[in-house]
C-alpha positions as semicolon CSV with decimal commas, in nm:
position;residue;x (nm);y (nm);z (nm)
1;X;2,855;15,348;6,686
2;X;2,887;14,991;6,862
3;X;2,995;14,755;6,558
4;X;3,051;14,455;6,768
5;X;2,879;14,145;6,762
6;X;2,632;14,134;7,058
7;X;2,788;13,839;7,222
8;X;3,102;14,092;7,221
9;X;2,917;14,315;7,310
10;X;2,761;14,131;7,649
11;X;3,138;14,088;7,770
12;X;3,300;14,431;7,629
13;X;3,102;14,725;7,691
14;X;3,117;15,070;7,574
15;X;2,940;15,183;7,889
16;X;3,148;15,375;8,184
17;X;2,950;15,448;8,505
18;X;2,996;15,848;8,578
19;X;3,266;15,953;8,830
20;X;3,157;16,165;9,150
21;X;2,959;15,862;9,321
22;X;2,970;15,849;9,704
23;X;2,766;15,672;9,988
24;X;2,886;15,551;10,330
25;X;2,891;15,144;10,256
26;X;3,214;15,065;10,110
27;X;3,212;14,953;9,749
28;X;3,189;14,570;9,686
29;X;3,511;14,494;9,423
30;X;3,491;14,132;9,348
31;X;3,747;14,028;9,182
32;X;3,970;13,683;9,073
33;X;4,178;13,804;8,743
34;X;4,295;14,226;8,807
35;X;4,367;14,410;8,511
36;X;4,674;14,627;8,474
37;X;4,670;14,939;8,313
38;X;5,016;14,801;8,111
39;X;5,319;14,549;8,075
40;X;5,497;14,781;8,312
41;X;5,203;14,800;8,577
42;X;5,199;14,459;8,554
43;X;5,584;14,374;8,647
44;X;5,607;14,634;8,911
45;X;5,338;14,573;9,118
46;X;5,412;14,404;9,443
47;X;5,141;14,244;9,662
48;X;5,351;14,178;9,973
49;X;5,329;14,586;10,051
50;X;4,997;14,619;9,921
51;X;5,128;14,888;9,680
52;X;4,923;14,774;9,402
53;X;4,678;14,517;9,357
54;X;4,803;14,183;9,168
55;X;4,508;13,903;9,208
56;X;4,184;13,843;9,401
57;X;4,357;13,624;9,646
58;X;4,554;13,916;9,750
59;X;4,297;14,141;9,817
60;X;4,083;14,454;9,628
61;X;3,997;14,755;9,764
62;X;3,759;14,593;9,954
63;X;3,927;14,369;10,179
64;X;4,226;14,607;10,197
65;X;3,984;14,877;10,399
66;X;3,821;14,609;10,604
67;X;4,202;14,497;10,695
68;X;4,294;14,850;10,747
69;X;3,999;14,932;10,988
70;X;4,055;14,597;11,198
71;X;4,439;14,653;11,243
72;X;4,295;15,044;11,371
73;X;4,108;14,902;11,589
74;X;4,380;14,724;11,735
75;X;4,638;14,986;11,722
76;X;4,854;14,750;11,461
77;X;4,990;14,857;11,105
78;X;4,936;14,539;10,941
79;X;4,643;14,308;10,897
80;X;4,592;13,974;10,690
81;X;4,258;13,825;10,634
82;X;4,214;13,496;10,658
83;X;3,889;13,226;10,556
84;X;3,831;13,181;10,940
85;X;4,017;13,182;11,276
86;X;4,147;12,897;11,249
87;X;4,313;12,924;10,904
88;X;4,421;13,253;11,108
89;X;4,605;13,040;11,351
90;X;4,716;12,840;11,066
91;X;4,863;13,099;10,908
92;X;5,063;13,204;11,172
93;X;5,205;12,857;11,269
94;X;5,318;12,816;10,916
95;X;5,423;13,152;10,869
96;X;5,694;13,093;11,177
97;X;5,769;12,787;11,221
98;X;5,943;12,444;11,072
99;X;6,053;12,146;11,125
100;X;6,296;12,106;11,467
101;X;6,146;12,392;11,607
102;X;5,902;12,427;11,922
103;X;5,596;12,627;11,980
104;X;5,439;12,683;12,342
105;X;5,050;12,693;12,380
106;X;4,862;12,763;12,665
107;X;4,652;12,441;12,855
108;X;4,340;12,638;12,748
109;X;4,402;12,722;12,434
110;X;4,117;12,745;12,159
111;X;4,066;12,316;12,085
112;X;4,171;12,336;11,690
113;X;4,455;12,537;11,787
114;X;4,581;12,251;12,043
115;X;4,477;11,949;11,741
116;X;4,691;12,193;11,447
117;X;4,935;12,162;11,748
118;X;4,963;11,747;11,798
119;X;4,907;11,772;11,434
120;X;5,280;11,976;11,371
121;X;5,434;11,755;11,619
122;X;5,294;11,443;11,439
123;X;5,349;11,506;11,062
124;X;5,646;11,849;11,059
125;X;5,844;11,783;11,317
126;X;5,751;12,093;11,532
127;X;5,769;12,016;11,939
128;X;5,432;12,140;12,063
129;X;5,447;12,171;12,420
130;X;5,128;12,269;12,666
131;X;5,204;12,523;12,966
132;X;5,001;12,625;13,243
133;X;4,792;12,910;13,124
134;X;4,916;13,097;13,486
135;X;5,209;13,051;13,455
136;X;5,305;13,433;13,400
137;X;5,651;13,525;13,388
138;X;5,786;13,162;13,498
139;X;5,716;13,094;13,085
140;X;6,081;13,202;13,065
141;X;6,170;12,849;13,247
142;X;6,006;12,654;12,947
143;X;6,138;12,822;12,654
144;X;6,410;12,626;12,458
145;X;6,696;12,744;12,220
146;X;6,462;12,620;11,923
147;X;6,101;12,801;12,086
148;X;5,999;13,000;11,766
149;X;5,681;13,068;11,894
150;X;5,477;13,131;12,259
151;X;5,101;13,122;12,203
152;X;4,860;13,283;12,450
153;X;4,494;13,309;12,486
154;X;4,267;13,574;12,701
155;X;4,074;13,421;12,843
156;X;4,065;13,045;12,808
157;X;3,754;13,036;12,567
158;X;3,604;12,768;12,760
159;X;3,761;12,753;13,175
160;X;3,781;13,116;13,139
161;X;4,157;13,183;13,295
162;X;4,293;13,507;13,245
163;X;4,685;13,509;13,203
164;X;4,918;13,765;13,307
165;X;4,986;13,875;12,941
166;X;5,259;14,150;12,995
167;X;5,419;13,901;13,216
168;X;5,447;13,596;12,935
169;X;5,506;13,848;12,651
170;X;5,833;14,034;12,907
171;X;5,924;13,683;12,901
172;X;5,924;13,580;12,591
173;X;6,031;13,906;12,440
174;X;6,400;13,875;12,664
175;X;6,409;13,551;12,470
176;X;6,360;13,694;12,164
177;X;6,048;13,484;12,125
178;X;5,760;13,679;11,938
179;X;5,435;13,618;12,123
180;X;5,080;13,559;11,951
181;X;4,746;13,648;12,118
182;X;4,366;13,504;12,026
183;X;4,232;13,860;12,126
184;X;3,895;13,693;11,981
185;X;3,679;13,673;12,325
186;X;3,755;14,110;12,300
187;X;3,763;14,173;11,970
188;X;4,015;14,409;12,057
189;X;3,771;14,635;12,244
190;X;3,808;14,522;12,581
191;X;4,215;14,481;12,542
192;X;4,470;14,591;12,304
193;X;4,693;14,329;12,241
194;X;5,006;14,534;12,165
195;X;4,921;14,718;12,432
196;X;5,030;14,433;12,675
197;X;5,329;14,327;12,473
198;X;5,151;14,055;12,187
199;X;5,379;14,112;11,853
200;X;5,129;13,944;11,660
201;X;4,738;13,951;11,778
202;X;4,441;13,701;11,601
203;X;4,120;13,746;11,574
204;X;3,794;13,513;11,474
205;X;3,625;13,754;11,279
206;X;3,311;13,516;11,270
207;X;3,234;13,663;11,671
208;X;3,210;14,042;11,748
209;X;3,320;14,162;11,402
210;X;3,034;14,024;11,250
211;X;2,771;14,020;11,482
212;X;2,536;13,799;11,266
213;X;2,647;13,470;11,299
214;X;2,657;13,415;10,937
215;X;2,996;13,405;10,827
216;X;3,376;13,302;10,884
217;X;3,695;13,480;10,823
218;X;3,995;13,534;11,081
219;X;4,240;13,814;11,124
220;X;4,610;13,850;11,153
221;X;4,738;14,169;11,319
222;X;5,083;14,301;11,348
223;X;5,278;14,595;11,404
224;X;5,659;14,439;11,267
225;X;5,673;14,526;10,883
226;X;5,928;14,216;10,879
227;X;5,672;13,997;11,052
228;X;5,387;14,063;10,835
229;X;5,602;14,042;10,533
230;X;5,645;13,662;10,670
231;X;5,277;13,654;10,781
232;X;5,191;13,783;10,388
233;X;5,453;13,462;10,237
234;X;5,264;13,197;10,433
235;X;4,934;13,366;10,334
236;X;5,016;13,361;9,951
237;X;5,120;13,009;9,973
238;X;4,838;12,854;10,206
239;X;4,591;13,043;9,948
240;X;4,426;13,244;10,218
241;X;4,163;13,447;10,042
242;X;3,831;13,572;10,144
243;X;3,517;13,657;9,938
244;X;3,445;14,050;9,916
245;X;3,101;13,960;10,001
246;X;3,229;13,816;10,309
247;X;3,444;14,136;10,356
248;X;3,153;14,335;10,311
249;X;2,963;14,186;10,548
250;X;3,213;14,236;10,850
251;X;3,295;14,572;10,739
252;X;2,872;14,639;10,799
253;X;2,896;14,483;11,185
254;X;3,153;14,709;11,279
255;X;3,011;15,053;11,298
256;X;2,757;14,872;11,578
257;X;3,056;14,663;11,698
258;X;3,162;14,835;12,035
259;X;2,739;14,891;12,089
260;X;2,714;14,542;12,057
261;X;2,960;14,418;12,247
262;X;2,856;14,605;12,607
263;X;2,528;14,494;12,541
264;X;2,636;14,153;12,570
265;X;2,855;14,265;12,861
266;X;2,613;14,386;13,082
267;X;2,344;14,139;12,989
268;X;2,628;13,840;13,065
269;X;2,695;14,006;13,398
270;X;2,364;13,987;13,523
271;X;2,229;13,629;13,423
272;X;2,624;13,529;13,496
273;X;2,515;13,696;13,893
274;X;2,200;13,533;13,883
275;X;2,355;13,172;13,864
276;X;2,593;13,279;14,092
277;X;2,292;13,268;14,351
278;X;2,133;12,919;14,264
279;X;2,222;12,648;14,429
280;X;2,264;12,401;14,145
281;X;2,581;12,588;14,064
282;X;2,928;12,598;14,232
283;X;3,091;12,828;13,997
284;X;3,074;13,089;13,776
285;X;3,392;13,131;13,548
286;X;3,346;13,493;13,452
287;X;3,678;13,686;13,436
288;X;3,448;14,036;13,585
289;X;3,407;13,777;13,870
290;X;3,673;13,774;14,178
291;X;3,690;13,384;14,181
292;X;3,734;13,347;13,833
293;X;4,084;13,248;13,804
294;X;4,320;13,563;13,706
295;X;4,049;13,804;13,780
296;X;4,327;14,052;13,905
297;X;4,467;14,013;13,585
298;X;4,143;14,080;13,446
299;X;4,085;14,384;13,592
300;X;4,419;14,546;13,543
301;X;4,440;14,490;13,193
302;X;4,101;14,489;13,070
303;X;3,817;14,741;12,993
304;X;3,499;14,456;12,954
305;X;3,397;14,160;12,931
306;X;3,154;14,036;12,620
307;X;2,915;13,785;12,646
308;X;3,105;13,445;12,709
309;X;3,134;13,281;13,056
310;X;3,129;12,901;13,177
311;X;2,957;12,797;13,477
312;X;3,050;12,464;13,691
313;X;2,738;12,257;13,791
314;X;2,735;12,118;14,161
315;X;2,965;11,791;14,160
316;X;2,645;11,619;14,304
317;X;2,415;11,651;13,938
318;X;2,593;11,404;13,692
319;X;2,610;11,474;13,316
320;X;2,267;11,312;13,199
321;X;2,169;11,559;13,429
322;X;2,293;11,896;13,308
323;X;2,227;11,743;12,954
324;X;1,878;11,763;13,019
325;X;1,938;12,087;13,149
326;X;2,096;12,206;12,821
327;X;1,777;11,956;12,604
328;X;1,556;12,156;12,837
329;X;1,628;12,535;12,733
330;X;1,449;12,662;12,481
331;X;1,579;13,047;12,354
332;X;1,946;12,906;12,408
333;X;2,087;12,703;12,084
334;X;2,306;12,406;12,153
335;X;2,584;12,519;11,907
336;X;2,990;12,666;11,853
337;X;3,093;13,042;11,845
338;X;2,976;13,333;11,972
339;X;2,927;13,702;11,929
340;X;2,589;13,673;11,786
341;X;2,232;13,822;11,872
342;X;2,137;13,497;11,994
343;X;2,213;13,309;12,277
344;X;2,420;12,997;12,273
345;X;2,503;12,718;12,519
346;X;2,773;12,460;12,508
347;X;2,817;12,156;12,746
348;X;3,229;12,028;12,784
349;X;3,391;11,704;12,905
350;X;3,633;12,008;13,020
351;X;3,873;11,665;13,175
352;X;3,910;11,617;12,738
353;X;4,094;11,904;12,702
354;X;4,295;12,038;13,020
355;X;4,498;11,744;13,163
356;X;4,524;11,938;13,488
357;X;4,189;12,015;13,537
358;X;4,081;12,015;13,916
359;X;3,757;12,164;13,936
360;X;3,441;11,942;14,011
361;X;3,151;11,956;13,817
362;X;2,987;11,942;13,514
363;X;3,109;12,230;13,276
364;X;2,869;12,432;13,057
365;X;2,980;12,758;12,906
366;X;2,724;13,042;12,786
367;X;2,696;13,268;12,562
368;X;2,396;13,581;12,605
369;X;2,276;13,712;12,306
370;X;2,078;14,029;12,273
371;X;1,776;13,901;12,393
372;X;1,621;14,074;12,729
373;X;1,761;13,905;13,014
374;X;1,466;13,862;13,190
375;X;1,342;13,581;12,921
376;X;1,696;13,449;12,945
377;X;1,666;13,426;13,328
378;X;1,319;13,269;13,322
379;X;1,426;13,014;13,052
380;X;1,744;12,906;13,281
381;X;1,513;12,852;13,575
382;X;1,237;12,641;13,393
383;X;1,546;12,410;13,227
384;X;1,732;12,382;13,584
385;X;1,334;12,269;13,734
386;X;1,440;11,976;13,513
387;X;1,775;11,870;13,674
């Protein structure tokens, strides 16, 4: 017989749901305070090796099988999430380095990741330095006694380069340099990044993973138990939680990930081959391409391509031009990211953010949805009528 009060009663109750449930979702487990069974649960339970569970910020069971199923998919034994790709990045930058040392990023690298990079030069006392995203094995030339860290990036999310990865990660490896990859424009379908040498691979979870456009979280791969255990310090002390609603949400896109994803791919290929034909455009940047830049590279180390691509706009239409263009679609959305059903476009001032740039044109990068690429196609045509 209940003889608590009912206000007692509305926060302690008797009730215990019946064992021997099962469906194929994943349990929700929300969670900020975790209950112990005893004292002694309670001082032997370590978080770092996910041997018990401590505190929502360190995870619940279900954010420890959505990090176990993204490091699978990878090939890696460790995975950290992280509130977006960018407090990914973070993570990592603060997990190895500190102030006097230096950190390598490629000319192409993911914007934020280049400002969190002026930004540790400015305010820690970390040397970023910017390479040339080709540089391949000549990286071993620029790496210092005090390099702690050699970002790459394939491809360039925006000029589309594809580096010689096992070539920069050789390098930096004989240095004893551990090398980081933004696997995000693959989601780890189309490469591997231990595969081709990465000790630590990222991902923006908020792309493929999701697939609905409707969230953020990031991913931090590794295979190195001593690595992650330096990974899981800087994500403790950052406060790097995610919501298991969140969790949940990414753990639902995956099953329909890979599906997804070579949709896009072959949809990307063929309006990406259309432009290729019309004479507004000088270039397509589409690794799949052969005068992409690193399009051997491409094709030795990859399996696809997604959705993402830039094109270059005839040097002889100036930017009010192509804006218009971009104003003129109308089943494109002017906005960030990618890996969603619809499609996206994205005009650059590409001279911004690559010093060396020596392409002409007007940049605009594309992303194809899941929409039929026939309405894509037609749409593209009526918006270039208005160049």
């Amino acid at each position: 017989m209940n003889t608590k009060t009912v206000q007692t009663s509305l926060i302690h109750s008797d009730y215990e749901a019946p064992g021997g449930f099962e469906a194929f979702p994943p349990g929700v487990h929300r969670a900020s305070t975790v209950l112990f069974e005893n004292v002694a649960a309670m001082r032997s339970g370590q978080w770092k090796d996910k041997s018990a569970y401590t505190y929502g910020l360190h995870g619940t069971p279900t954010t420890f099988t959505l990090e176990a199923r993204l490091a699978q998919v990878e090939g890696g034994a460790h995975c950290l999430l992280a509130p977006s790709g960018l407090a990914a990045i973070a993570m990592i930058n603060f997990a190895l380095l500190k102030s006097g040392d230096d950190v390598l990023l490629p000319e192409n690298v993911y914007n934020p990741n280049r400002e969190l990079g002026r930004w540790l030069s400015q305010d820690f006392g970390v040397s970023a330095r910017f390479y040339d995203p080709m540089v391949g094995s000549g990286i071993a030339d620029l790496i210092q006694p005090n390099t702690k860290l050699v970002w790459t990036e394939a491809p360039g999310s925006v000029s589309m380069e594809v580096p010689d990865l096992p070539a920069i990660c050789r390098a930096a490896k004989d240095k004893g340099v551990p090398v980081a990859l933004d696997n995000t424009w693959s989601a780890g379908l189309a490469l591997r990044g231990f595969d081709v040498g990465a000790d630590i691979v990222m991902h923006a979870l908020t792309k493929y993973q999701s697939g609905g456009a409707g969230l953020l979280m990031g991913a931090v791969i590794t295979r190195d138990g001593g690595l992650n255990e330096r990974l899981a310090q800087a994500h403790m002390r950052l406060g790097l939680g995610v919501g298991a609603d969140d969790a949940y949400l990414v753990m639902r896109g995956l099953p329909t990930m890979k599906l997804r994803f070579e949709a896009h791919d072959g949809a990307a290929r063929k309006v990406a081959a259309w432009l290729k034909a019309r004479p507004e455009i000088a270039k397509v940047l589409h690794p799949a391409f052969e005068d992409c830049p690193g399009h051997a590279n491409w094709r030795r180390d990859f399996s696809g391509a997604g959705g993402l691509f830039s094109v270059l706009f005839d040097p002889r239409y100036t930017e009010e031009q192509t804006d218009r263009f971009v104003d003129s679609l109308q089943l494109f959305g002017l906005g960030y990211s990618w890996g969603g059903p619809n499609s996206l476009v994205m005009p650059y001032r590409i001279r911004a953010i690559r010093s060396q740039w020596q392409e002409q044109g007007v940049l605009v990068r594309f992303n194809i949805g899941l929409e039929d690429t026939r309405d894509l196609i037609a749409d593209i045509e009526q918006a270039l009528a208005r160049l």
